[in-house]
Amino acid sequence: GVSVLLLRACLALLASPIYLLSFLGIWEPFCRKVFFPFILDKICILHDKKSKKHKQELFRNLPDFRGPSGVLRLLEIGTGSGSNFQFYPPGCKVTCTDINPHFQEGLAKNMKKNQHLQYERFLVAPGEDLGQVPSGSVDAVVCTLVLCSVHSVSSTLREVLRVLRPGGAFYFLEHVAAEHSSWRYFWQQVCYPTWKLVFAGCCLTRELWKNLEEAKFSELKIQHISMTMPLMPIKQHIVGYGVK
């Protein structure tokens, strides 16, 4: 307890310019517009390399969830710059949503690269409020590295279940809290407040498998995997899908 608080204070001191900018109301807009899209792009390149085989495996059965019309209508929450597009099956109709509208550059680049998909629309919306998407209107929802930073995981999962048609599937790959007895968990707790400020609300210690188990999926497949991110307090991930 005490050592965590002490080290948190040291870290806050190191990051004091950011805390000051945040206090002055400057950090948040700068982070959203410039810093976060830039840094996320760099992190994603690295994370994509590490997660490629997991994603190929995860999305392999996406075509099984095509609707009666034979078309797969897919909604992605927190699309960012679209690093998942390469894994979606040809002809898939994609609706992109993100709370941050400042990913256009990377998004345009990935859309151009992945012309095997049909892009329906881009909605600026948080995962907890997908009101612009009609209930039961999509076959699959995808969410990768997003549940760490939504305000409410349970509200987001409720929205996922609302927009999915019965028999539709929710795919996820997320980083989660380390084992409580581990050094990594200790450092996650130390970094937590500063990390959350710097990385646009990202929480290091969420035990997301619990939220998924509590949500009302008729079938849930979760796998716990390790992916070490250099210089980052992130290793444990969960990957899988739930069926409505």
Short mmCIF file of C-alpha atoms in Angstrom, two decimals:
data_model
loop_
_atom_site.label_atom_id
_atom_site.label_comp_id
_atom_site.label_asym_id
_atom_site.label_seq_id
_atom_site.Cartn_x
_atom_site.Cartn_y
_atom_site.Cartn_z
CA GLY A 1 0.00 0.00 0.00
CA VAL A 2 2.47 2.66 1.17
CA SER A 3 5.14 1.74 -1.40
CA VAL A 4 2.54 1.91 -4.19
CA LEU A 5 1.44 5.39 -3.09
CA LEU A 6 5.04 6.57 -2.76
CA LEU A 7 6.02 5.34 -6.21
CA ARG A 8 2.79 6.77 -7.67
CA ALA A 9 3.80 10.17 -6.26
CA CYS A 10 7.28 9.86 -7.83
CA LEU A 11 5.76 9.00 -11.19
CA ALA A 12 3.29 11.90 -10.93
CA LEU A 13 6.26 14.18 -10.21
CA LEU A 14 8.02 12.96 -13.36
CA ALA A 15 4.83 13.53 -15.34
CA SER A 16 4.02 16.84 -13.61
CA PRO A 17 4.05 18.87 -16.88
CA ILE A 18 1.24 16.62 -18.16
CA TYR A 19 -0.69 16.93 -14.89
CA LEU A 20 -0.32 20.73 -15.14
CA LEU A 21 -1.52 20.78 -18.76
CA SER A 22 -4.42 18.57 -17.70
CA PHE A 23 -5.30 20.96 -14.86
CA LEU A 24 -5.27 23.84 -17.36
CA GLY A 25 -7.55 21.90 -19.72
CA ILE A 26 -4.91 21.71 -22.47
CA TRP A 27 -3.79 18.08 -22.25
CA GLU A 28 -7.13 16.39 -23.00
CA PRO A 29 -7.75 18.04 -26.43
CA PHE A 30 -4.04 17.76 -27.37
CA CYS A 31 -3.99 14.10 -26.33
CA ARG A 32 -7.14 13.31 -28.31
CA LYS A 33 -6.10 15.18 -31.45
CA VAL A 34 -2.35 14.70 -31.65
CA PHE A 35 -0.63 12.58 -29.01
CA PHE A 36 -2.96 9.58 -28.72
CA PRO A 37 -3.48 8.92 -32.47
CA PHE A 38 0.29 9.28 -32.97
CA ILE A 39 1.36 7.06 -30.06
CA LEU A 40 -1.42 4.51 -30.65
CA ASP A 41 -0.27 4.15 -34.23
CA LYS A 42 3.24 3.26 -32.99
CA ILE A 43 1.94 0.92 -30.25
CA CYS A 44 -0.45 -0.75 -32.70
CA ILE A 45 2.32 -1.56 -35.17
CA LEU A 46 4.13 -3.40 -32.37
CA HIS A 47 0.98 -4.96 -30.89
CA ASP A 48 -0.21 -6.06 -34.35
CA LYS A 49 3.03 -7.99 -34.91
CA LYS A 50 2.65 -9.74 -31.57
CA SER A 51 -1.09 -10.41 -31.91
CA LYS A 52 -1.25 -11.32 -35.62
CA LYS A 53 -1.46 -15.10 -35.17
CA HIS A 54 -3.97 -14.69 -32.30
CA LYS A 55 -6.16 -12.45 -34.46
CA GLN A 56 -5.97 -14.78 -37.47
CA GLU A 57 -7.10 -17.59 -35.19
CA LEU A 58 -9.77 -15.44 -33.50
CA PHE A 59 -11.40 -14.13 -36.68
CA ARG A 60 -11.19 -17.39 -38.63
CA ASN A 61 -14.83 -18.33 -37.94
CA LEU A 62 -16.28 -14.86 -38.66
CA PRO A 63 -17.92 -16.09 -41.92
CA ASP A 64 -19.96 -18.60 -39.85
CA PHE A 65 -21.96 -15.68 -38.43
CA ARG A 66 -23.16 -14.32 -41.78
CA GLY A 67 -26.82 -13.31 -41.70
CA PRO A 68 -29.64 -15.01 -43.63
CA SER A 69 -28.85 -12.76 -46.63
CA GLY A 70 -25.35 -14.27 -46.85
CA VAL A 71 -23.72 -10.94 -46.01
CA LEU A 72 -21.72 -10.39 -42.81
CA ARG A 73 -22.67 -7.07 -41.19
CA LEU A 74 -19.89 -6.16 -38.78
CA LEU A 75 -19.63 -3.29 -36.32
CA GLU A 76 -16.27 -2.39 -34.80
CA ILE A 77 -16.15 -0.46 -31.53
CA GLY A 78 -13.08 1.76 -31.18
CA THR A 79 -11.88 1.21 -34.75
CA GLY A 80 -8.94 3.59 -34.33
CA SER A 81 -6.95 3.44 -37.54
CA GLY A 82 -8.46 0.13 -38.65
CA SER A 83 -5.72 -2.38 -37.91
CA ASN A 84 -8.26 -5.25 -37.80
CA PHE A 85 -9.57 -4.74 -41.36
CA GLN A 86 -7.03 -7.19 -42.84
CA PHE A 87 -8.61 -10.04 -40.84
CA TYR A 88 -12.22 -9.54 -41.99
CA PRO A 89 -13.68 -11.77 -44.72
CA PRO A 90 -14.21 -10.42 -48.28
CA GLY A 91 -17.52 -8.66 -48.89
CA CYS A 92 -18.02 -7.97 -45.20
CA LYS A 93 -20.02 -4.74 -44.54
CA VAL A 94 -18.18 -2.74 -41.89
CA THR A 95 -19.52 0.04 -39.68
CA CYS A 96 -16.72 1.83 -37.81
CA THR A 97 -17.23 3.60 -34.49
CA ASP A 98 -14.79 5.49 -32.31
CA ILE A 99 -15.13 8.06 -29.54
CA ASN A 100 -12.15 9.90 -31.06
CA PRO A 101 -12.62 11.29 -34.59
CA HIS A 102 -8.91 12.06 -35.05
CA PHE A 103 -7.74 8.75 -36.55
CA GLN A 104 -8.70 9.67 -40.12
CA GLU A 105 -5.20 9.49 -41.60
CA GLY A 106 -4.44 5.93 -40.50
CA LEU A 107 -8.04 4.89 -41.15
CA ALA A 108 -7.97 6.16 -44.76
CA LYS A 109 -4.66 4.32 -45.30
CA ASN A 110 -6.05 1.01 -43.98
CA MET A 111 -9.30 1.36 -45.95
CA LYS A 112 -7.29 1.81 -49.13
CA LYS A 113 -5.21 -1.27 -48.27
CA ASN A 114 -8.29 -3.41 -47.54
CA GLN A 115 -10.61 -2.98 -50.50
CA HIS A 116 -12.03 -6.46 -50.03
CA LEU A 117 -14.46 -4.88 -47.52
CA GLN A 118 -17.49 -2.60 -47.93
CA TYR A 119 -17.32 0.37 -45.55
CA GLU A 120 -20.79 1.48 -44.51
CA ARG A 121 -20.26 4.46 -42.21
CA PHE A 122 -18.12 5.98 -39.49
CA LEU A 123 -19.85 6.96 -36.25
CA VAL A 124 -18.27 9.10 -33.57
CA ALA A 125 -19.73 7.39 -30.51
CA PRO A 126 -18.62 5.85 -27.21
CA GLY A 127 -19.04 2.10 -26.74
CA GLU A 128 -21.62 2.75 -24.01
CA ASP A 129 -23.93 4.64 -26.37
CA LEU A 130 -24.36 3.16 -29.85
CA GLY A 131 -27.82 4.70 -30.16
CA GLN A 132 -27.32 5.38 -33.87
CA VAL A 133 -27.15 1.62 -34.49
CA PRO A 134 -30.56 -0.14 -34.57
CA SER A 135 -31.13 -3.09 -32.19
CA GLY A 136 -30.45 -6.54 -33.66
CA SER A 137 -28.97 -5.06 -36.82
CA VAL A 138 -25.47 -6.59 -36.92
CA ASP A 139 -24.08 -10.14 -37.17
CA ALA A 140 -20.77 -9.47 -35.41
CA VAL A 141 -19.27 -6.84 -33.12
CA VAL A 142 -15.49 -6.53 -32.76
CA CYS A 143 -13.61 -4.79 -29.97
CA THR A 144 -9.81 -4.96 -29.53
CA LEU A 145 -7.84 -2.99 -26.92
CA VAL A 146 -10.89 -0.83 -26.19
CA LEU A 147 -12.60 -2.18 -23.06
CA CYS A 148 -9.62 -0.93 -21.01
CA SER A 149 -10.67 2.66 -21.63
CA VAL A 150 -14.49 2.74 -21.82
CA HIS A 151 -16.18 4.46 -18.86
CA SER A 152 -18.39 1.47 -18.16
CA VAL A 153 -17.59 -2.05 -19.33
CA SER A 154 -21.02 -3.42 -18.37
CA SER A 155 -22.89 -0.66 -20.27
CA THR A 156 -20.70 -1.27 -23.32
CA LEU A 157 -21.44 -5.02 -23.24
CA ARG A 158 -25.16 -4.26 -22.86
CA GLU A 159 -24.97 -2.15 -26.04
CA VAL A 160 -23.05 -4.95 -27.80
CA LEU A 161 -25.83 -7.42 -26.96
CA ARG A 162 -28.50 -4.92 -28.02
CA VAL A 163 -27.08 -4.27 -31.51
CA LEU A 164 -26.31 -7.96 -32.21
CA ARG A 165 -28.95 -10.12 -33.82
CA PRO A 166 -29.81 -13.32 -31.90
CA GLY A 167 -27.06 -15.82 -32.74
CA GLY A 168 -24.60 -13.01 -33.58
CA ALA A 169 -21.13 -12.90 -32.02
CA PHE A 170 -18.95 -10.46 -30.10
CA TYR A 171 -15.17 -10.80 -30.69
CA PHE A 172 -12.61 -9.39 -28.28
CA LEU A 173 -8.87 -9.19 -27.61
CA GLU A 174 -8.00 -7.08 -24.55
CA HIS A 175 -5.17 -6.56 -22.10
CA VAL A 176 -6.12 -7.32 -18.50
CA ALA A 177 -4.77 -7.14 -14.94
CA ALA A 178 -1.80 -9.33 -14.07
CA GLU A 179 -1.86 -11.95 -11.29
CA HIS A 180 -2.41 -10.13 -8.00
CA SER A 181 0.64 -11.68 -6.40
CA SER A 182 2.96 -10.68 -9.27
CA TRP A 183 5.44 -7.84 -9.60
CA ARG A 184 3.71 -6.85 -12.81
CA TYR A 185 0.47 -6.22 -10.92
CA PHE A 186 2.41 -4.14 -8.38
CA TRP A 187 3.76 -1.95 -11.23
CA GLN A 188 0.34 -1.79 -12.86
CA GLN A 189 -0.98 -0.29 -9.62
CA VAL A 190 1.93 2.16 -9.41
CA CYS A 191 1.49 3.31 -13.02
CA TYR A 192 -2.32 3.33 -12.95
CA PRO A 193 -3.19 7.07 -12.40
CA THR A 194 -0.44 8.50 -14.62
CA TRP A 195 -0.94 5.85 -17.31
CA LYS A 196 -4.67 6.56 -17.38
CA LEU A 197 -4.03 10.29 -17.84
CA VAL A 198 -1.35 9.90 -20.51
CA PHE A 199 -3.10 7.16 -22.49
CA ALA A 200 -6.60 8.63 -22.79
CA GLY A 201 -8.34 6.73 -19.99
CA CYS A 202 -6.64 3.33 -20.39
CA CYS A 203 -6.99 1.29 -17.16
CA LEU A 204 -4.27 -1.28 -16.48
CA THR A 205 -5.98 -3.35 -13.78
CA ARG A 206 -9.35 -4.35 -15.24
CA GLU A 207 -10.34 -8.00 -14.88
CA LEU A 208 -12.44 -7.97 -18.02
CA TRP A 209 -13.10 -11.71 -18.10
CA LYS A 210 -15.37 -11.17 -15.06
CA ASN A 211 -17.45 -8.56 -16.93
CA LEU A 212 -17.76 -10.92 -19.89
CA GLU A 213 -18.83 -13.81 -17.65
CA GLU A 214 -21.49 -11.58 -16.05
CA ALA A 215 -22.85 -10.37 -19.41
CA LYS A 216 -25.73 -12.39 -20.84
CA PHE A 217 -23.97 -14.35 -23.60
CA SER A 218 -25.49 -17.75 -24.41
CA GLU A 219 -22.01 -19.12 -25.15
CA LEU A 220 -18.61 -17.66 -24.22
CA LYS A 221 -15.12 -18.74 -25.24
CA ILE A 222 -12.27 -16.99 -23.39
CA GLN A 223 -8.59 -17.79 -23.63
CA HIS A 224 -5.96 -16.19 -21.37
CA ILE A 225 -2.76 -15.44 -23.30
CA SER A 226 0.54 -13.62 -22.70
CA MET A 227 1.96 -10.97 -25.00
CA THR A 228 4.84 -8.96 -23.59
CA MET A 229 4.92 -5.33 -24.68
CA PRO A 230 8.46 -3.93 -24.21
CA LEU A 231 8.69 -1.08 -21.67
CA MET A 232 4.97 -1.39 -20.92
CA PRO A 233 3.28 -2.89 -17.84
CA ILE A 234 1.07 -4.99 -20.12
CA LYS A 235 1.37 -8.74 -20.69
CA GLN A 236 -1.78 -10.71 -19.81
CA HIS A 237 -4.53 -10.59 -22.44
CA ILE A 238 -7.85 -12.32 -23.01
CA VAL A 239 -9.05 -13.33 -26.46
CA GLY A 240 -12.24 -15.00 -27.62
CA TYR A 241 -15.88 -14.49 -28.58
CA GLY A 242 -19.35 -14.60 -27.07
CA VAL A 243 -22.58 -15.56 -28.84
CA LYS A 244 -25.84 -13.71 -28.17
#
